[in-house]
Amino acid sequence: KVKTDMIDATVLAKLYASGFLPEVWVPDPETLALRRQVTRRTQLVRQRSRLKNLIQSILHAHLIPPCPHGNLVGISGRKWLARQILPADERAAIERHLGLINQVNEALTVVEADIAVHALQDPTIRRLMTLPGLDVTVAASVAAAIGDIRRFSDPQRLVAYLGLNPSVRQSGEGPAYHGRITKQGRGHARGMLVEAAWAAARSPGPLRAFYKRIASRRGKHIAAVATARKLAKIIWHMLSKNADYIWARPALLARKFRSVELRAGLPMNHARRGTAFDYNIPAKRAEERSQVEKAEAAYAAETSRWRTRPERQKAVEKAAE
């Protein structure tokens, strides 16, 4: 076996000349900057979670019952912490952790404001926010991971890029068995889409009907991953065709965009009707909700007539073809 730099360079040159060496897509400067901001936000959130866990470990070590408030480091949670009886050194450690959490929160506010400013100027992020379950954070994370949608020729390639495609086991000409998702590719964007899937499962619309159909057969967690995969396919079609989500609720969407504007630092409109005023009208919200509930019912009625085959039977039939 002979391996030298000259031989390797010659092989690579021949592959490139023959068209068998595809070029790697290089993100543009704006996409790289957005990826860095998303990464910074993720790191800050992890730091805050780690500090919260340290405080919880101190409380558990002294057999203090769980905090009755939802947020341990919020206003009510900190008042509750101050009333607990702890040794002086442990009390000092908690105060240090709370001080670090304050610093992390300040940095997180700045980073999220920068992401919001970018989102207001990015039509891709605004388009992704029309999907149920996708706020500005999830939309920015997915947009940063995808970059140029034209590098994915079909939805399945985007699904595989996000690691949401099922793994396949097959030997020879035998039947193929599909298992868990591969979890390859952009892990952070995949996790964000799964979180969005849980939120979409609580929002009325065809996606909730899809989630319920899978959950009734396979369980909630598998249904959430399947919904995330469905979201990835919908995202490919939306970005490829420059179309918003067809079942978006205008009043709720306007409220989403207004929250992004406030996070970006835009002034509040006191004593004036803003862009999200329709969300405060119950009749308007009820009308929009009724429309998406009809779409959900139509999807459920259509899929109720489908017949499911056992996985083994499907594999055997596919192998016999």
PDB file of C-alpha atoms in Angstrom:
ATOM      1  CA  LYS A   1       0.000   0.000   0.000  1.00  0.00           C
ATOM      2  CA  VAL A   2       1.488   3.304  -1.085  1.00  0.00           C
ATOM      3  CA  LYS A   3       0.007   6.522   0.265  1.00  0.00           C
ATOM      4  CA  THR A   4       1.652   9.895  -0.261  1.00  0.00           C
ATOM      5  CA  ASP A   5       0.429  13.469  -0.473  1.00  0.00           C
ATOM      6  CA  MET A   6       1.081  13.491  -4.226  1.00  0.00           C
ATOM      7  CA  ILE A   7      -1.054  10.383  -4.793  1.00  0.00           C
ATOM      8  CA  ASP A   8      -3.850  11.724  -2.579  1.00  0.00           C
ATOM      9  CA  ALA A   9      -3.808  15.063  -4.400  1.00  0.00           C
ATOM     10  CA  THR A  10      -3.957  13.300  -7.773  1.00  0.00           C
ATOM     11  CA  VAL A  11      -6.929  11.165  -6.690  1.00  0.00           C
ATOM     12  CA  LEU A  12      -8.805  14.209  -5.384  1.00  0.00           C
ATOM     13  CA  ALA A  13      -8.084  16.142  -8.578  1.00  0.00           C
ATOM     14  CA  LYS A  14      -9.431  13.297 -10.736  1.00  0.00           C
ATOM     15  CA  LEU A  15     -12.559  12.972  -8.592  1.00  0.00           C
ATOM     16  CA  TYR A  16     -13.191  16.713  -8.795  1.00  0.00           C
ATOM     17  CA  ALA A  17     -12.645  16.759 -12.565  1.00  0.00           C
ATOM     18  CA  SER A  18     -15.125  13.877 -12.964  1.00  0.00           C
ATOM     19  CA  GLY A  19     -17.769  15.623 -10.869  1.00  0.00           C
ATOM     20  CA  PHE A  20     -17.682  13.031  -8.073  1.00  0.00           C
ATOM     21  CA  LEU A  21     -16.443  15.485  -5.439  1.00  0.00           C
ATOM     22  CA  PRO A  22     -19.328  17.757  -4.429  1.00  0.00           C
ATOM     23  CA  GLU A  23     -18.558  21.138  -2.958  1.00  0.00           C
ATOM     24  CA  VAL A  24     -19.367  21.848   0.676  1.00  0.00           C
ATOM     25  CA  TRP A  25     -21.883  24.640   1.174  1.00  0.00           C
ATOM     26  CA  VAL A  26     -20.296  27.624   2.928  1.00  0.00           C
ATOM     27  CA  PRO A  27     -22.708  29.784   4.956  1.00  0.00           C
ATOM     28  CA  ASP A  28     -22.835  33.484   4.184  1.00  0.00           C
ATOM     29  CA  PRO A  29     -21.659  35.980   6.865  1.00  0.00           C
ATOM     30  CA  GLU A  30     -25.214  36.726   8.059  1.00  0.00           C
ATOM     31  CA  THR A  31     -25.995  33.037   8.570  1.00  0.00           C
ATOM     32  CA  LEU A  32     -22.714  32.524  10.424  1.00  0.00           C
ATOM     33  CA  ALA A  33     -23.464  35.498  12.683  1.00  0.00           C
ATOM     34  CA  LEU A  34     -26.950  34.147  13.428  1.00  0.00           C
ATOM     35  CA  ARG A  35     -25.500  30.707  14.212  1.00  0.00           C
ATOM     36  CA  ARG A  36     -23.058  32.276  16.656  1.00  0.00           C
ATOM     37  CA  GLN A  37     -25.839  34.191  18.400  1.00  0.00           C
ATOM     38  CA  VAL A  38     -27.981  31.063  18.664  1.00  0.00           C
ATOM     39  CA  THR A  39     -24.998  29.177  20.105  1.00  0.00           C
ATOM     40  CA  ARG A  40     -24.356  31.953  22.636  1.00  0.00           C
ATOM     41  CA  ARG A  41     -27.967  31.839  23.767  1.00  0.00           C
ATOM     42  CA  THR A  42     -27.813  28.059  24.175  1.00  0.00           C
ATOM     43  CA  GLN A  43     -24.637  28.329  26.244  1.00  0.00           C
ATOM     44  CA  LEU A  44     -26.164  30.988  28.500  1.00  0.00           C
ATOM     45  CA  VAL A  45     -29.311  28.931  29.053  1.00  0.00           C
ATOM     46  CA  ARG A  46     -27.181  25.924  29.995  1.00  0.00           C
ATOM     47  CA  GLN A  47     -25.142  28.026  32.427  1.00  0.00           C
ATOM     48  CA  ARG A  48     -28.329  29.256  34.088  1.00  0.00           C
ATOM     49  CA  SER A  49     -29.694  25.707  34.335  1.00  0.00           C
ATOM     50  CA  ARG A  50     -26.428  24.535  35.892  1.00  0.00           C
ATOM     51  CA  LEU A  51     -26.577  27.289  38.524  1.00  0.00           C
ATOM     52  CA  LYS A  52     -30.200  26.442  39.323  1.00  0.00           C
ATOM     53  CA  ASN A  53     -29.228  22.790  39.762  1.00  0.00           C
ATOM     54  CA  LEU A  54     -26.476  23.801  42.189  1.00  0.00           C
ATOM     55  CA  ILE A  55     -29.016  25.667  44.306  1.00  0.00           C
ATOM     56  CA  GLN A  56     -31.366  22.687  44.186  1.00  0.00           C
ATOM     57  CA  SER A  57     -28.566  20.357  45.291  1.00  0.00           C
ATOM     58  CA  ILE A  58     -27.916  22.522  48.360  1.00  0.00           C
ATOM     59  CA  LEU A  59     -31.589  22.434  49.295  1.00  0.00           C
ATOM     60  CA  HIS A  60     -31.775  18.655  48.798  1.00  0.00           C
ATOM     61  CA  ALA A  61     -28.681  18.123  50.940  1.00  0.00           C
ATOM     62  CA  HIS A  62     -30.449  19.796  53.864  1.00  0.00           C
ATOM     63  CA  LEU A  63     -33.776  17.983  53.269  1.00  0.00           C
ATOM     64  CA  ILE A  64     -35.641  21.164  52.393  1.00  0.00           C
ATOM     65  CA  PRO A  65     -38.920  20.425  50.550  1.00  0.00           C
ATOM     66  CA  PRO A  66     -39.345  21.532  46.927  1.00  0.00           C
ATOM     67  CA  CYS A  67     -40.111  25.159  46.224  1.00  0.00           C
ATOM     68  CA  PRO A  68     -43.890  25.711  45.944  1.00  0.00           C
ATOM     69  CA  HIS A  69     -43.364  28.391  43.297  1.00  0.00           C
ATOM     70  CA  GLY A  70     -42.847  27.685  39.622  1.00  0.00           C
ATOM     71  CA  ASN A  71     -39.584  29.605  39.298  1.00  0.00           C
ATOM     72  CA  LEU A  72     -37.063  29.051  42.070  1.00  0.00           C
ATOM     73  CA  VAL A  73     -35.008  32.116  41.102  1.00  0.00           C
ATOM     74  CA  GLY A  74     -37.985  34.393  40.435  1.00  0.00           C
ATOM     75  CA  ILE A  75     -39.262  37.049  42.831  1.00  0.00           C
ATOM     76  CA  SER A  76     -41.487  34.690  44.837  1.00  0.00           C
ATOM     77  CA  GLY A  77     -38.910  31.902  44.676  1.00  0.00           C
ATOM     78  CA  ARG A  78     -36.143  34.122  46.059  1.00  0.00           C
ATOM     79  CA  LYS A  79     -38.364  35.267  48.921  1.00  0.00           C
ATOM     80  CA  TRP A  80     -39.040  31.614  49.697  1.00  0.00           C
ATOM     81  CA  LEU A  81     -35.289  30.873  49.589  1.00  0.00           C
ATOM     82  CA  ALA A  82     -34.590  33.698  52.043  1.00  0.00           C
ATOM     83  CA  ARG A  83     -36.930  32.108  54.610  1.00  0.00           C
ATOM     84  CA  GLN A  84     -35.199  28.718  54.581  1.00  0.00           C
ATOM     85  CA  ILE A  85     -32.891  27.800  57.467  1.00  0.00           C
ATOM     86  CA  LEU A  86     -29.419  26.986  56.136  1.00  0.00           C
ATOM     87  CA  PRO A  87     -25.823  27.075  57.425  1.00  0.00           C
ATOM     88  CA  ALA A  88     -23.978  30.328  56.830  1.00  0.00           C
ATOM     89  CA  ASP A  89     -21.635  28.876  54.199  1.00  0.00           C
ATOM     90  CA  GLU A  90     -24.516  27.330  52.253  1.00  0.00           C
ATOM     91  CA  ARG A  91     -26.451  30.597  52.422  1.00  0.00           C
ATOM     92  CA  ALA A  92     -23.419  32.439  51.038  1.00  0.00           C
ATOM     93  CA  ALA A  93     -23.074  29.880  48.226  1.00  0.00           C
ATOM     94  CA  ILE A  94     -26.714  30.347  47.236  1.00  0.00           C
ATOM     95  CA  GLU A  95     -26.268  34.127  47.188  1.00  0.00           C
ATOM     96  CA  ARG A  96     -23.253  33.753  44.902  1.00  0.00           C
ATOM     97  CA  HIS A  97     -25.203  31.487  42.576  1.00  0.00           C
ATOM     98  CA  LEU A  98     -28.094  33.969  42.484  1.00  0.00           C
ATOM     99  CA  GLY A  99     -25.676  36.764  41.641  1.00  0.00           C
ATOM    100  CA  LEU A 100     -24.256  34.735  38.767  1.00  0.00           C
ATOM    101  CA  ILE A 101     -27.774  33.976  37.557  1.00  0.00           C
ATOM    102  CA  ASN A 102     -28.469  37.723  37.470  1.00  0.00           C
ATOM    103  CA  GLN A 103     -25.397  38.240  35.290  1.00  0.00           C
ATOM    104  CA  VAL A 104     -26.411  35.412  32.968  1.00  0.00           C
ATOM    105  CA  ASN A 105     -29.938  36.835  32.676  1.00  0.00           C
ATOM    106  CA  GLU A 106     -28.552  40.234  31.709  1.00  0.00           C
ATOM    107  CA  ALA A 107     -26.338  38.689  29.027  1.00  0.00           C
ATOM    108  CA  LEU A 108     -29.235  36.535  27.839  1.00  0.00           C
ATOM    109  CA  THR A 109     -31.438  39.609  27.451  1.00  0.00           C
ATOM    110  CA  VAL A 110     -28.818  41.263  25.236  1.00  0.00           C
ATOM    111  CA  VAL A 111     -28.350  38.176  23.052  1.00  0.00           C
ATOM    112  CA  GLU A 112     -32.097  37.615  22.662  1.00  0.00           C
ATOM    113  CA  ALA A 113     -32.526  41.274  21.719  1.00  0.00           C
ATOM    114  CA  ASP A 114     -29.894  40.870  18.994  1.00  0.00           C
ATOM    115  CA  ILE A 115     -31.678  37.769  17.680  1.00  0.00           C
ATOM    116  CA  ALA A 116     -34.992  39.657  17.694  1.00  0.00           C
ATOM    117  CA  VAL A 117     -33.473  42.561  15.734  1.00  0.00           C
ATOM    118  CA  HIS A 118     -32.184  40.096  13.151  1.00  0.00           C
ATOM    119  CA  ALA A 119     -35.573  38.348  13.011  1.00  0.00           C
ATOM    120  CA  LEU A 120     -37.378  41.583  12.175  1.00  0.00           C
ATOM    121  CA  GLN A 121     -35.178  41.974   9.096  1.00  0.00           C
ATOM    122  CA  ASP A 122     -35.120  38.313   8.036  1.00  0.00           C
ATOM    123  CA  PRO A 123     -38.141  37.188   5.965  1.00  0.00           C
ATOM    124  CA  THR A 124     -37.208  33.525   6.476  1.00  0.00           C
ATOM    125  CA  ILE A 125     -37.557  33.757  10.251  1.00  0.00           C
ATOM    126  CA  ARG A 126     -40.828  35.662   9.959  1.00  0.00           C
ATOM    127  CA  ARG A 127     -42.143  32.994   7.580  1.00  0.00           C
ATOM    128  CA  LEU A 128     -41.176  30.177   9.937  1.00  0.00           C
ATOM    129  CA  MET A 129     -42.972  31.934  12.787  1.00  0.00           C
ATOM    130  CA  THR A 130     -46.278  31.432  10.970  1.00  0.00           C
ATOM    131  CA  LEU A 131     -46.052  27.769  11.981  1.00  0.00           C
ATOM    132  CA  PRO A 132     -47.696  26.805  15.290  1.00  0.00           C
ATOM    133  CA  GLY A 133     -45.197  26.150  18.059  1.00  0.00           C
ATOM    134  CA  LEU A 134     -42.361  28.163  16.485  1.00  0.00           C
ATOM    135  CA  ASP A 135     -41.475  31.339  18.363  1.00  0.00           C
ATOM    136  CA  VAL A 136     -38.623  33.648  17.413  1.00  0.00           C
ATOM    137  CA  THR A 137     -36.022  31.514  19.209  1.00  0.00           C
ATOM    138  CA  VAL A 138     -36.989  28.272  17.473  1.00  0.00           C
ATOM    139  CA  ALA A 139     -37.446  29.981  14.108  1.00  0.00           C
ATOM    140  CA  ALA A 140     -34.033  31.647  14.327  1.00  0.00           C
ATOM    141  CA  SER A 141     -32.364  28.377  15.330  1.00  0.00           C
ATOM    142  CA  VAL A 142     -33.927  26.472  12.432  1.00  0.00           C
ATOM    143  CA  ALA A 143     -33.196  29.246   9.927  1.00  0.00           C
ATOM    144  CA  ALA A 144     -29.564  29.404  11.055  1.00  0.00           C
ATOM    145  CA  ALA A 145     -29.185  25.638  10.691  1.00  0.00           C
ATOM    146  CA  ILE A 146     -30.810  25.443   7.250  1.00  0.00           C
ATOM    147  CA  GLY A 147     -29.232  28.465   5.618  1.00  0.00           C
ATOM    148  CA  ASP A 148     -30.055  28.309   1.906  1.00  0.00           C
ATOM    149  CA  ILE A 149     -33.010  25.990   1.352  1.00  0.00           C
ATOM    150  CA  ARG A 150     -31.945  25.454  -2.275  1.00  0.00           C
ATOM    151  CA  ARG A 151     -29.199  23.085  -1.168  1.00  0.00           C
ATOM    152  CA  PHE A 152     -31.900  20.535  -0.256  1.00  0.00           C
ATOM    153  CA  SER A 153     -33.474  19.101  -3.397  1.00  0.00           C
ATOM    154  CA  ASP A 154     -36.391  17.468  -1.560  1.00  0.00           C
ATOM    155  CA  PRO A 155     -37.929  17.374   1.941  1.00  0.00           C
ATOM    156  CA  GLN A 156     -36.287  14.053   2.819  1.00  0.00           C
ATOM    157  CA  ARG A 157     -32.829  15.584   2.473  1.00  0.00           C
ATOM    158  CA  LEU A 158     -33.724  18.301   4.957  1.00  0.00           C
ATOM    159  CA  VAL A 159     -35.175  15.681   7.322  1.00  0.00           C
ATOM    160  CA  ALA A 160     -31.939  13.673   7.073  1.00  0.00           C
ATOM    161  CA  TYR A 161     -29.852  16.827   7.611  1.00  0.00           C
ATOM    162  CA  LEU A 162     -31.707  17.418  10.877  1.00  0.00           C
ATOM    163  CA  GLY A 163     -31.334  13.761  11.930  1.00  0.00           C
ATOM    164  CA  LEU A 164     -35.097  13.145  12.051  1.00  0.00           C
ATOM    165  CA  ASN A 165     -35.120  10.290   9.531  1.00  0.00           C
ATOM    166  CA  PRO A 166     -35.554   6.729  10.888  1.00  0.00           C
ATOM    167  CA  SER A 167     -32.591   4.369  10.854  1.00  0.00           C
ATOM    168  CA  VAL A 168     -32.826   1.360   8.523  1.00  0.00           C
ATOM    169  CA  ARG A 169     -31.509  -2.157   9.144  1.00  0.00           C
ATOM    170  CA  GLN A 170     -31.393  -4.567   6.230  1.00  0.00           C
ATOM    171  CA  SER A 171     -29.356  -7.634   5.340  1.00  0.00           C
ATOM    172  CA  GLY A 172     -29.083  -8.772   1.739  1.00  0.00           C
ATOM    173  CA  GLU A 173     -32.432  -8.939   0.000  1.00  0.00           C
ATOM    174  CA  GLY A 174     -34.339  -9.358   3.235  1.00  0.00           C
ATOM    175  CA  PRO A 175     -36.955  -6.920   4.514  1.00  0.00           C
ATOM    176  CA  ALA A 176     -35.871  -3.535   5.810  1.00  0.00           C
ATOM    177  CA  TYR A 177     -36.585  -2.687   9.429  1.00  0.00           C
ATOM    178  CA  HIS A 178     -36.955   0.943  10.466  1.00  0.00           C
ATOM    179  CA  GLY A 179     -35.833   1.915  13.941  1.00  0.00           C
ATOM    180  CA  ARG A 180     -35.164   5.073  15.909  1.00  0.00           C
ATOM    181  CA  ILE A 181     -34.141   8.332  14.299  1.00  0.00           C
ATOM    182  CA  THR A 182     -30.497   8.646  13.287  1.00  0.00           C
ATOM    183  CA  LYS A 183     -29.853  11.804  15.370  1.00  0.00           C
ATOM    184  CA  GLN A 184     -27.229  12.902  12.877  1.00  0.00           C
ATOM    185  CA  GLY A 185     -26.696  16.414  11.601  1.00  0.00           C
ATOM    186  CA  ARG A 186     -27.826  19.573  13.374  1.00  0.00           C
ATOM    187  CA  GLY A 187     -28.683  18.381  16.873  1.00  0.00           C
ATOM    188  CA  HIS A 188     -29.642  21.771  18.293  1.00  0.00           C
ATOM    189  CA  ALA A 189     -32.119  22.516  15.504  1.00  0.00           C
ATOM    190  CA  ARG A 190     -33.544  19.000  15.872  1.00  0.00           C
ATOM    191  CA  GLY A 191     -34.141  19.566  19.580  1.00  0.00           C
ATOM    192  CA  MET A 192     -35.787  22.902  18.859  1.00  0.00           C
ATOM    193  CA  LEU A 193     -38.145  21.291  16.357  1.00  0.00           C
ATOM    194  CA  VAL A 194     -39.115  18.605  18.865  1.00  0.00           C
ATOM    195  CA  GLU A 195     -39.928  21.329  21.402  1.00  0.00           C
ATOM    196  CA  ALA A 196     -41.971  23.088  18.735  1.00  0.00           C
ATOM    197  CA  ALA A 197     -43.770  19.808  18.041  1.00  0.00           C
ATOM    198  CA  TRP A 198     -44.885  19.563  21.675  1.00  0.00           C
ATOM    199  CA  ALA A 199     -46.256  23.111  21.440  1.00  0.00           C
ATOM    200  CA  ALA A 200     -47.948  22.398  18.093  1.00  0.00           C
ATOM    201  CA  ALA A 201     -49.609  19.345  19.655  1.00  0.00           C
ATOM    202  CA  ARG A 202     -51.403  21.692  22.061  1.00  0.00           C
ATOM    203  CA  SER A 203     -52.475  24.159  19.367  1.00  0.00           C
ATOM    204  CA  PRO A 204     -55.621  23.488  17.304  1.00  0.00           C
ATOM    205  CA  GLY A 205     -55.002  22.559  13.698  1.00  0.00           C
ATOM    206  CA  PRO A 206     -54.041  19.665  11.412  1.00  0.00           C
ATOM    207  CA  LEU A 207     -50.710  19.207  13.194  1.00  0.00           C
ATOM    208  CA  ARG A 208     -52.504  18.439  16.451  1.00  0.00           C
ATOM    209  CA  ALA A 209     -54.674  15.891  14.655  1.00  0.00           C
ATOM    210  CA  PHE A 210     -51.526  14.337  13.175  1.00  0.00           C
ATOM    211  CA  TYR A 211     -49.928  14.162  16.634  1.00  0.00           C
ATOM    212  CA  LYS A 212     -53.009  12.545  18.169  1.00  0.00           C
ATOM    213  CA  ARG A 213     -53.197   9.953  15.390  1.00  0.00           C
ATOM    214  CA  ILE A 214     -49.602   8.839  15.967  1.00  0.00           C
ATOM    215  CA  ALA A 215     -49.854   9.077  19.763  1.00  0.00           C
ATOM    216  CA  SER A 216     -52.858   6.754  19.851  1.00  0.00           C
ATOM    217  CA  ARG A 217     -50.773   3.991  18.239  1.00  0.00           C
ATOM    218  CA  ARG A 218     -47.150   4.650  19.186  1.00  0.00           C
ATOM    219  CA  GLY A 219     -47.148   6.856  22.280  1.00  0.00           C
ATOM    220  CA  LYS A 220     -46.587  10.542  22.960  1.00  0.00           C
ATOM    221  CA  HIS A 221     -42.811  10.699  22.565  1.00  0.00           C
ATOM    222  CA  ILE A 222     -42.747   8.947  19.193  1.00  0.00           C
ATOM    223  CA  ALA A 223     -45.635  11.161  18.100  1.00  0.00           C
ATOM    224  CA  ALA A 224     -43.670  14.286  19.069  1.00  0.00           C
ATOM    225  CA  VAL A 225     -40.682  13.187  16.971  1.00  0.00           C
ATOM    226  CA  ALA A 226     -42.986  12.337  14.058  1.00  0.00           C
ATOM    227  CA  THR A 227     -44.575  15.785  14.352  1.00  0.00           C
ATOM    228  CA  ALA A 228     -41.116  17.371  14.327  1.00  0.00           C
ATOM    229  CA  ARG A 229     -40.353  15.451  11.136  1.00  0.00           C
ATOM    230  CA  LYS A 230     -43.644  16.671   9.662  1.00  0.00           C
ATOM    231  CA  LEU A 231     -42.684  20.237  10.606  1.00  0.00           C
ATOM    232  CA  ALA A 232     -39.355  19.836   8.798  1.00  0.00           C
ATOM    233  CA  LYS A 233     -41.147  18.731   5.632  1.00  0.00           C
ATOM    234  CA  ILE A 234     -43.591  21.628   5.867  1.00  0.00           C
ATOM    235  CA  ILE A 235     -40.684  24.027   6.372  1.00  0.00           C
ATOM    236  CA  TRP A 236     -39.034  22.765   3.185  1.00  0.00           C
ATOM    237  CA  HIS A 237     -42.185  23.406   1.161  1.00  0.00           C
ATOM    238  CA  MET A 238     -42.737  26.834   2.735  1.00  0.00           C
ATOM    239  CA  LEU A 239     -39.205  28.062   2.090  1.00  0.00           C
ATOM    240  CA  SER A 240     -38.944  26.482  -1.365  1.00  0.00           C
ATOM    241  CA  LYS A 241     -42.236  28.009  -2.521  1.00  0.00           C
ATOM    242  CA  ASN A 242     -41.972  31.293  -0.560  1.00  0.00           C
ATOM    243  CA  ALA A 243     -45.321  30.619   1.102  1.00  0.00           C
ATOM    244  CA  ASP A 244     -46.507  31.120   4.672  1.00  0.00           C
ATOM    245  CA  TYR A 245     -48.253  28.393   6.656  1.00  0.00           C
ATOM    246  CA  ILE A 246     -51.766  28.162   5.269  1.00  0.00           C
ATOM    247  CA  TRP A 247     -53.445  27.612   8.669  1.00  0.00           C
ATOM    248  CA  ALA A 248     -51.737  30.511  10.458  1.00  0.00           C
ATOM    249  CA  ARG A 249     -53.995  32.545  12.758  1.00  0.00           C
ATOM    250  CA  PRO A 250     -53.533  36.264  11.892  1.00  0.00           C
ATOM    251  CA  ALA A 251     -54.332  37.676  15.337  1.00  0.00           C
ATOM    252  CA  LEU A 252     -52.050  35.221  17.126  1.00  0.00           C
ATOM    253  CA  LEU A 253     -49.341  35.795  14.517  1.00  0.00           C
ATOM    254  CA  ALA A 254     -49.542  39.563  14.978  1.00  0.00           C
ATOM    255  CA  ARG A 255     -49.117  39.049  18.716  1.00  0.00           C
ATOM    256  CA  LYS A 256     -46.037  36.909  18.026  1.00  0.00           C
ATOM    257  CA  PHE A 257     -44.479  39.600  15.859  1.00  0.00           C
ATOM    258  CA  ARG A 258     -45.304  42.312  18.390  1.00  0.00           C
ATOM    259  CA  SER A 259     -43.519  40.382  21.148  1.00  0.00           C
ATOM    260  CA  VAL A 260     -40.461  40.191  18.886  1.00  0.00           C
ATOM    261  CA  GLU A 261     -40.599  43.953  18.331  1.00  0.00           C
ATOM    262  CA  LEU A 262     -40.727  44.602  22.073  1.00  0.00           C
ATOM    263  CA  ARG A 263     -37.836  42.211  22.681  1.00  0.00           C
ATOM    264  CA  ALA A 264     -35.848  44.039  20.009  1.00  0.00           C
ATOM    265  CA  GLY A 265     -36.315  47.302  21.892  1.00  0.00           C
ATOM    266  CA  LEU A 266     -39.022  48.988  19.840  1.00  0.00           C
ATOM    267  CA  PRO A 267     -41.152  51.461  21.852  1.00  0.00           C
ATOM    268  CA  MET A 268     -44.540  50.533  23.245  1.00  0.00           C
ATOM    269  CA  ASN A 269     -47.641  52.181  21.766  1.00  0.00           C
ATOM    270  CA  HIS A 270     -49.424  53.549  24.808  1.00  0.00           C
ATOM    271  CA  ALA A 271     -53.074  54.558  24.371  1.00  0.00           C
ATOM    272  CA  ARG A 272     -53.011  53.484  20.714  1.00  0.00           C
ATOM    273  CA  ARG A 273     -54.180  50.397  18.904  1.00  0.00           C
ATOM    274  CA  GLY A 274     -51.164  48.415  17.831  1.00  0.00           C
ATOM    275  CA  THR A 275     -50.720  45.677  15.266  1.00  0.00           C
ATOM    276  CA  ALA A 276     -51.694  42.999  17.797  1.00  0.00           C
ATOM    277  CA  PHE A 277     -54.946  44.645  18.906  1.00  0.00           C
ATOM    278  CA  ASP A 278     -57.140  42.002  17.241  1.00  0.00           C
ATOM    279  CA  TYR A 279     -55.787  39.400  19.652  1.00  0.00           C
ATOM    280  CA  ASN A 280     -57.607  41.234  22.479  1.00  0.00           C
ATOM    281  CA  ILE A 281     -60.984  40.737  20.766  1.00  0.00           C
ATOM    282  CA  PRO A 282     -62.470  37.417  21.976  1.00  0.00           C
ATOM    283  CA  ALA A 283     -64.789  37.108  18.977  1.00  0.00           C
ATOM    284  CA  LYS A 284     -61.867  37.469  16.581  1.00  0.00           C
ATOM    285  CA  ARG A 285     -59.830  34.827  18.383  1.00  0.00           C
ATOM    286  CA  ALA A 286     -62.811  32.481  18.497  1.00  0.00           C
ATOM    287  CA  GLU A 287     -63.411  32.899  14.758  1.00  0.00           C
ATOM    288  CA  GLU A 288     -59.806  32.085  13.882  1.00  0.00           C
ATOM    289  CA  ARG A 289     -59.747  29.158  16.275  1.00  0.00           C
ATOM    290  CA  SER A 290     -62.947  27.796  14.741  1.00  0.00           C
ATOM    291  CA  GLN A 291     -61.372  27.799  11.275  1.00  0.00           C
ATOM    292  CA  VAL A 292     -58.305  25.800  12.300  1.00  0.00           C
ATOM    293  CA  GLU A 293     -60.456  23.420  14.358  1.00  0.00           C
ATOM    294  CA  LYS A 294     -62.465  22.680  11.215  1.00  0.00           C
ATOM    295  CA  ALA A 295     -59.219  21.888   9.405  1.00  0.00           C
ATOM    296  CA  GLU A 296     -58.201  19.631  12.286  1.00  0.00           C
ATOM    297  CA  ALA A 297     -61.542  17.817  12.173  1.00  0.00           C
ATOM    298  CA  ALA A 298     -61.268  17.388   8.397  1.00  0.00           C
ATOM    299  CA  TYR A 299     -57.805  15.837   8.724  1.00  0.00           C
ATOM    300  CA  ALA A 300     -58.993  13.523  11.505  1.00  0.00           C
ATOM    301  CA  ALA A 301     -61.998  12.436   9.431  1.00  0.00           C
ATOM    302  CA  GLU A 302     -59.828  11.743   6.393  1.00  0.00           C
ATOM    303  CA  THR A 303     -57.203   9.723   8.254  1.00  0.00           C
ATOM    304  CA  SER A 304     -59.806   7.757  10.221  1.00  0.00           C
ATOM    305  CA  ARG A 305     -60.575   5.845   7.019  1.00  0.00           C
ATOM    306  CA  TRP A 306     -56.970   4.786   6.567  1.00  0.00           C
ATOM    307  CA  ARG A 307     -56.104   1.180   7.309  1.00  0.00           C
ATOM    308  CA  THR A 308     -52.818   0.524   9.075  1.00  0.00           C
ATOM    309  CA  ARG A 309     -50.845  -2.611   8.319  1.00  0.00           C
ATOM    310  CA  PRO A 310     -48.526  -4.341  10.797  1.00  0.00           C
ATOM    311  CA  GLU A 311     -44.883  -3.355  10.435  1.00  0.00           C
ATOM    312  CA  ARG A 312     -43.858  -6.947   9.706  1.00  0.00           C
ATOM    313  CA  GLN A 313     -46.428  -7.288   6.932  1.00  0.00           C
ATOM    314  CA  LYS A 314     -45.321  -4.020   5.332  1.00  0.00           C
ATOM    315  CA  ALA A 315     -41.686  -5.131   5.383  1.00  0.00           C
ATOM    316  CA  VAL A 316     -42.500  -8.502   3.795  1.00  0.00           C
ATOM    317  CA  GLU A 317     -44.649  -6.912   1.086  1.00  0.00           C
ATOM    318  CA  LYS A 318     -41.925  -4.413   0.276  1.00  0.00           C
ATOM    319  CA  ALA A 319     -39.317  -7.180   0.026  1.00  0.00           C
ATOM    320  CA  ALA A 320     -41.563  -9.196  -2.298  1.00  0.00           C
ATOM    321  CA  GLU A 321     -41.958  -6.321  -4.776  1.00  0.00           C
TER     322      GLU A 321
END
